[in-house]
Coordinates of C-alpha atoms in Angstrom, one line a residue:
M1 CA 25.4 28.2 16.9
N2 CA 26.9 28.8 13.4
L3 CA 24.3 27.5 10.9
K4 CA 26.1 28.8 7.8
P5 CA 27.6 25.4 6.9
F6 CA 24.0 24.2 6.1
F7 CA 23.4 27.0 3.7
D8 CA 26.8 28.0 2.2
P9 CA 29.3 25.2 2.8
N10 CA 32.5 25.0 0.7
S11 CA 32.4 21.2 0.5
I12 CA 29.7 18.5 0.7
A13 CA 29.7 14.8 1.0
V14 CA 26.7 12.7 0.2
I15 CA 26.5 9.3 2.0
G16 CA 24.1 7.2 0.0
A17 CA 25.0 8.7 -3.4
T18 CA 23.6 6.6 -6.2
D19 CA 22.6 6.5 -9.8
E20 CA 19.5 4.4 -9.2
E21 CA 16.5 6.0 -10.9
G22 CA 13.7 7.1 -8.5
S23 CA 16.0 7.2 -5.5
V24 CA 16.6 10.0 -3.0
G25 CA 20.3 9.7 -3.4
L26 CA 20.2 10.3 -7.1
E27 CA 18.0 13.4 -6.8
L28 CA 20.4 14.8 -4.2
C29 CA 23.4 14.2 -6.4
R30 CA 21.7 15.7 -9.4
N31 CA 20.7 18.8 -7.5
L32 CA 24.2 19.2 -6.0
K33 CA 25.9 18.9 -9.4
E34 CA 24.3 22.2 -10.3
S35 CA 26.2 24.0 -7.5
D36 CA 29.7 25.3 -7.5
K37 CA 30.6 23.4 -4.3
T38 CA 33.3 20.7 -3.9
L39 CA 31.4 17.4 -3.9
F40 CA 32.2 13.9 -2.6
F41 CA 29.9 11.0 -3.3
V42 CA 30.0 8.1 -0.9
N43 CA 28.8 4.6 -1.8
P44 CA 30.7 1.3 -1.2
N45 CA 28.6 -0.4 -3.9
R46 CA 29.3 2.0 -6.7
D47 CA 32.5 2.9 -8.5
E48 CA 31.1 6.2 -9.8
V49 CA 27.9 8.2 -9.7
L50 CA 27.0 10.8 -12.4
G51 CA 30.5 10.6 -13.7
K52 CA 32.2 11.2 -10.3
D53 CA 34.3 8.6 -8.6
T54 CA 32.8 7.5 -5.3
Y55 CA 34.4 6.8 -1.9
E56 CA 33.8 3.6 0.1
S57 CA 33.4 5.6 3.3
V58 CA 33.3 9.3 4.3
K59 CA 36.4 8.7 6.4
D60 CA 38.3 8.0 3.3
I61 CA 37.9 11.6 2.1
E62 CA 41.2 13.3 2.7
Q63 CA 40.0 16.9 2.1
Q64 CA 37.9 19.0 4.5
V65 CA 34.2 18.2 4.4
D66 CA 32.0 21.0 5.8
L67 CA 28.6 19.4 5.3
V68 CA 27.6 15.7 5.2
V69 CA 24.2 14.6 3.8
V70 CA 23.0 11.2 4.9
A71 CA 20.5 9.4 2.7
V72 CA 20.7 5.7 3.6
P73 CA 18.1 3.4 5.3
A74 CA 17.5 4.2 9.0
E75 CA 19.0 1.0 10.2
V76 CA 22.4 1.9 8.9
V77 CA 22.4 5.6 9.7
L78 CA 24.1 5.3 13.1
D79 CA 26.9 3.2 11.6
V80 CA 27.7 5.7 8.8
V81 CA 27.5 8.8 11.0
K82 CA 30.1 7.3 13.4
Q83 CA 32.5 7.5 10.4
I84 CA 32.0 11.3 9.9
P85 CA 35.2 13.2 10.7
E86 CA 35.1 15.5 13.7
S87 CA 36.3 18.3 11.5
T88 CA 32.9 18.3 9.7
K89 CA 30.7 21.2 10.8
A90 CA 27.2 20.0 10.0
A91 CA 25.1 17.1 8.9
I92 CA 21.7 16.8 7.3
V93 CA 20.0 13.4 7.8
I94 CA 17.4 12.9 5.1
S95 CA 16.5 9.4 6.2
A96 CA 13.2 8.6 7.9
G97 CA 12.5 6.0 10.6
F98 CA 13.3 8.0 13.7
A99 CA 11.1 9.7 16.4
E100 CA 8.2 10.0 13.9
S101 CA 8.0 6.1 13.7
G102 CA 7.6 5.1 17.3
D103 CA 9.6 4.2 20.4
A104 CA 12.4 2.3 18.6
G105 CA 12.8 5.2 16.2
E106 CA 12.9 7.6 19.0
R107 CA 15.7 5.7 20.7
R108 CA 17.6 5.6 17.4
Q109 CA 17.1 9.4 17.1
E110 CA 18.5 10.0 20.6
K111 CA 21.6 7.9 19.7
L112 CA 22.0 9.8 16.4
K113 CA 22.0 13.1 18.3
E114 CA 24.5 11.8 20.8
I115 CA 27.0 10.6 18.2
L116 CA 27.0 13.9 16.4
S117 CA 27.0 16.0 19.5
D118 CA 30.1 14.2 20.8
K119 CA 31.8 15.2 17.5
D120 CA 30.5 18.8 17.9
I121 CA 28.6 18.4 14.6
L122 CA 25.3 20.2 14.1
L123 CA 22.4 18.1 12.9
L124 CA 19.4 19.1 10.8
G125 CA 16.7 16.4 10.7
P126 CA 16.3 13.5 10.6
N127 CA 13.3 12.8 8.4
C128 CA 13.6 15.9 6.2
L129 CA 13.7 17.0 2.6
G130 CA 16.9 19.0 3.1
V131 CA 17.8 22.6 2.4
I132 CA 17.6 24.8 -0.7
S133 CA 19.4 28.1 -0.7
P134 CA 18.8 29.9 -4.0
S135 CA 20.7 32.9 -2.7
N136 CA 23.8 30.7 -2.6
N137 CA 23.0 28.6 -5.7
L138 CA 22.6 25.5 -3.6
N139 CA 20.1 22.7 -3.5
V140 CA 20.9 20.1 -0.8
S141 CA 17.6 18.3 -1.1
F142 CA 15.8 15.7 -3.2
A143 CA 13.2 18.2 -4.4
P144 CA 12.5 17.9 -8.1
A145 CA 13.0 21.6 -8.8
T146 CA 14.8 24.7 -7.5
P147 CA 13.0 28.0 -7.0
E148 CA 14.2 31.4 -8.1
K149 CA 16.2 33.7 -5.8
G150 CA 14.1 35.9 -3.6
S151 CA 14.0 37.5 -0.2
V152 CA 11.8 35.2 1.8
A153 CA 13.0 32.3 4.0
F154 CA 10.5 29.4 4.2
L155 CA 10.8 27.0 7.2
S156 CA 8.5 24.0 7.0
Q157 CA 7.7 20.9 9.0
S158 CA 6.5 19.3 5.7
G159 CA 8.8 18.5 2.9
A160 CA 5.8 17.7 0.6
L161 CA 4.5 21.3 1.1
I162 CA 7.9 22.7 0.1
D163 CA 7.7 20.8 -3.1
S164 CA 4.2 22.2 -3.8
V165 CA 5.3 25.7 -2.9
I166 CA 8.3 25.5 -5.2
D167 CA 6.0 24.4 -8.1
K168 CA 3.6 27.3 -7.4
S169 CA 6.5 29.8 -7.2
L170 CA 7.9 28.7 -10.6
V171 CA 4.5 29.3 -12.2
E172 CA 3.8 32.6 -10.4
G173 CA 7.3 34.0 -10.5
Y174 CA 8.3 34.6 -6.9
G175 CA 11.4 33.4 -5.1
F176 CA 13.1 32.5 -1.9
S177 CA 16.4 33.2 -0.1
T178 CA 16.3 29.8 1.5
L179 CA 13.9 26.9 2.1
V180 CA 14.5 24.6 5.1
S181 CA 12.7 21.3 5.8
L182 CA 12.8 21.1 9.6
G183 CA 12.2 17.3 10.0
N184 CA 12.2 16.0 13.5
Q185 CA 14.4 18.8 14.9
A186 CA 16.5 16.4 16.9
D187 CA 19.2 19.1 17.3
V188 CA 18.8 22.3 15.2
N189 CA 15.3 23.6 15.8
I190 CA 13.0 26.3 14.6
Q191 CA 14.2 28.8 17.2
D192 CA 17.8 28.4 16.0
L193 CA 16.7 28.9 12.4
L194 CA 14.6 32.0 13.2
N195 CA 17.7 33.5 14.9
Y196 CA 19.8 32.7 11.8
F197 CA 17.5 34.3 9.3
K198 CA 16.9 37.3 11.5
N199 CA 20.6 38.1 10.8
D200 CA 20.7 36.9 7.2
D201 CA 21.2 39.7 4.8
A202 CA 19.5 37.9 1.9
T203 CA 16.3 37.4 3.9
E204 CA 13.7 40.2 4.4
A205 CA 10.8 38.1 5.7
I206 CA 10.3 34.6 7.1
A207 CA 7.4 32.2 6.4
L208 CA 6.6 29.2 8.6
Y209 CA 4.6 26.1 8.1
L210 CA 4.1 24.5 11.5
E211 CA 2.4 21.2 12.5
G212 CA 3.3 21.6 16.1
I213 CA 5.8 22.7 18.7
P214 CA 6.8 20.5 21.7
Q215 CA 5.3 22.0 24.9
A216 CA 8.7 22.2 26.5
A217 CA 9.9 24.5 23.7
G218 CA 6.8 26.7 23.6
K219 CA 8.2 29.5 25.8
K220 CA 11.5 29.6 24.0
F221 CA 9.8 29.8 20.6
I222 CA 7.6 32.7 21.7
E223 CA 10.6 34.6 23.2
K224 CA 12.7 34.1 20.0
A225 CA 9.8 35.0 17.7
Q226 CA 9.2 38.2 19.7
E227 CA 12.8 39.1 19.1
V228 CA 12.8 38.2 15.4
T229 CA 9.5 40.1 14.6
Q230 CA 11.1 43.3 15.9
E231 CA 13.5 43.0 12.9
K232 CA 11.6 41.2 10.2
P233 CA 8.0 40.1 9.5
V234 CA 7.2 36.5 10.3
V235 CA 4.1 34.8 8.8
V236 CA 2.8 31.4 9.9
L237 CA 0.5 28.7 8.5
K238 CA -0.5 26.4 11.3
A239 CA -1.6 22.9 10.4
G240 CA -3.3 20.2 12.5
V241 CA -6.4 22.2 13.3
T242 CA -8.8 19.3 12.6
E243 CA -8.5 15.9 14.2
K244 CA -7.3 14.3 11.0
G245 CA -4.8 17.1 10.6
K246 CA -3.5 16.4 14.1
E247 CA -3.1 12.7 13.3
A248 CA -1.2 13.6 10.1
A249 CA 1.1 15.9 12.0
G250 CA 2.0 13.3 14.6
S251 CA 2.9 10.7 12.0
H252 CA 4.8 13.2 9.9
T253 CA 7.4 14.7 12.2
G254 CA 6.6 13.3 15.6
S255 CA 5.2 16.6 16.7
L256 CA 2.1 17.4 18.7
A257 CA -0.4 19.6 17.0
G258 CA -2.0 20.9 20.2
N259 CA -4.9 23.3 20.7
S260 CA -5.3 25.7 17.8
Q261 CA -6.6 28.5 20.1
V262 CA -3.5 28.3 22.2
Y263 CA -1.3 28.6 19.1
K264 CA -3.3 31.6 17.9
A265 CA -2.7 33.3 21.2
A266 CA 1.0 32.5 21.2
F267 CA 1.5 33.8 17.6
R268 CA -0.4 37.0 18.5
K269 CA 1.9 37.5 21.5
A270 CA 5.0 36.9 19.5
G271 CA 3.9 39.3 16.8
I272 CA 3.6 36.6 14.1
F273 CA 1.1 37.2 11.3
Q274 CA -1.3 34.3 10.8

């Protein structure tokens, strides 16, 4: 699984680009304008966004698009991803309203995964903040700030926590190689990302914020973490220890918090610092 298009693409299309103040699409476009990537903004209801001409559909873009970012209401996500060219390598779906929101959202998420899988396009999300890669001068998120370059990769099941960590880092002067909002992990999951950052030259250590890991993925997570911790240190902050925390985790990313003692034992076995 080649995850590089998420962190260092040559070209990016934003579906849902807009100049509407307070919108996710506007913050995405503002952040991306600071990069040196080739950008395409898609919005059938706007002629231009931030001085760039827009496209009515992503399928109207004649050049290669490595990464597509989707920031439209959940009910139209499936329609727009059907239009993504098969030559695209990766997609980040920012939109919420999927497995974290109930049975209907879970069915929508399965269909989203199916559409992109049939096109052989990797999916990060849905229901995520996005990706920030200071080591590549890239912010593919709606976070209000970009941290400094550093050597720690931060993988989080909470986009809000990423925002808070960025604010703290700017005050205290530490940086990151990359920050990844995991979202619902419909396709690309934490094991895939651990494997990527194990081999990433810009990353010397990995920090995790976890609300829960699906029971079916527990063994794979431990095995991959054992492999990664032989190469680089991994530190975890596990949320959902209290009952209220468990409820928040479930509503946040559709994950199950589980028994904290079980997680502690698993982290210990995997060589993860906690």
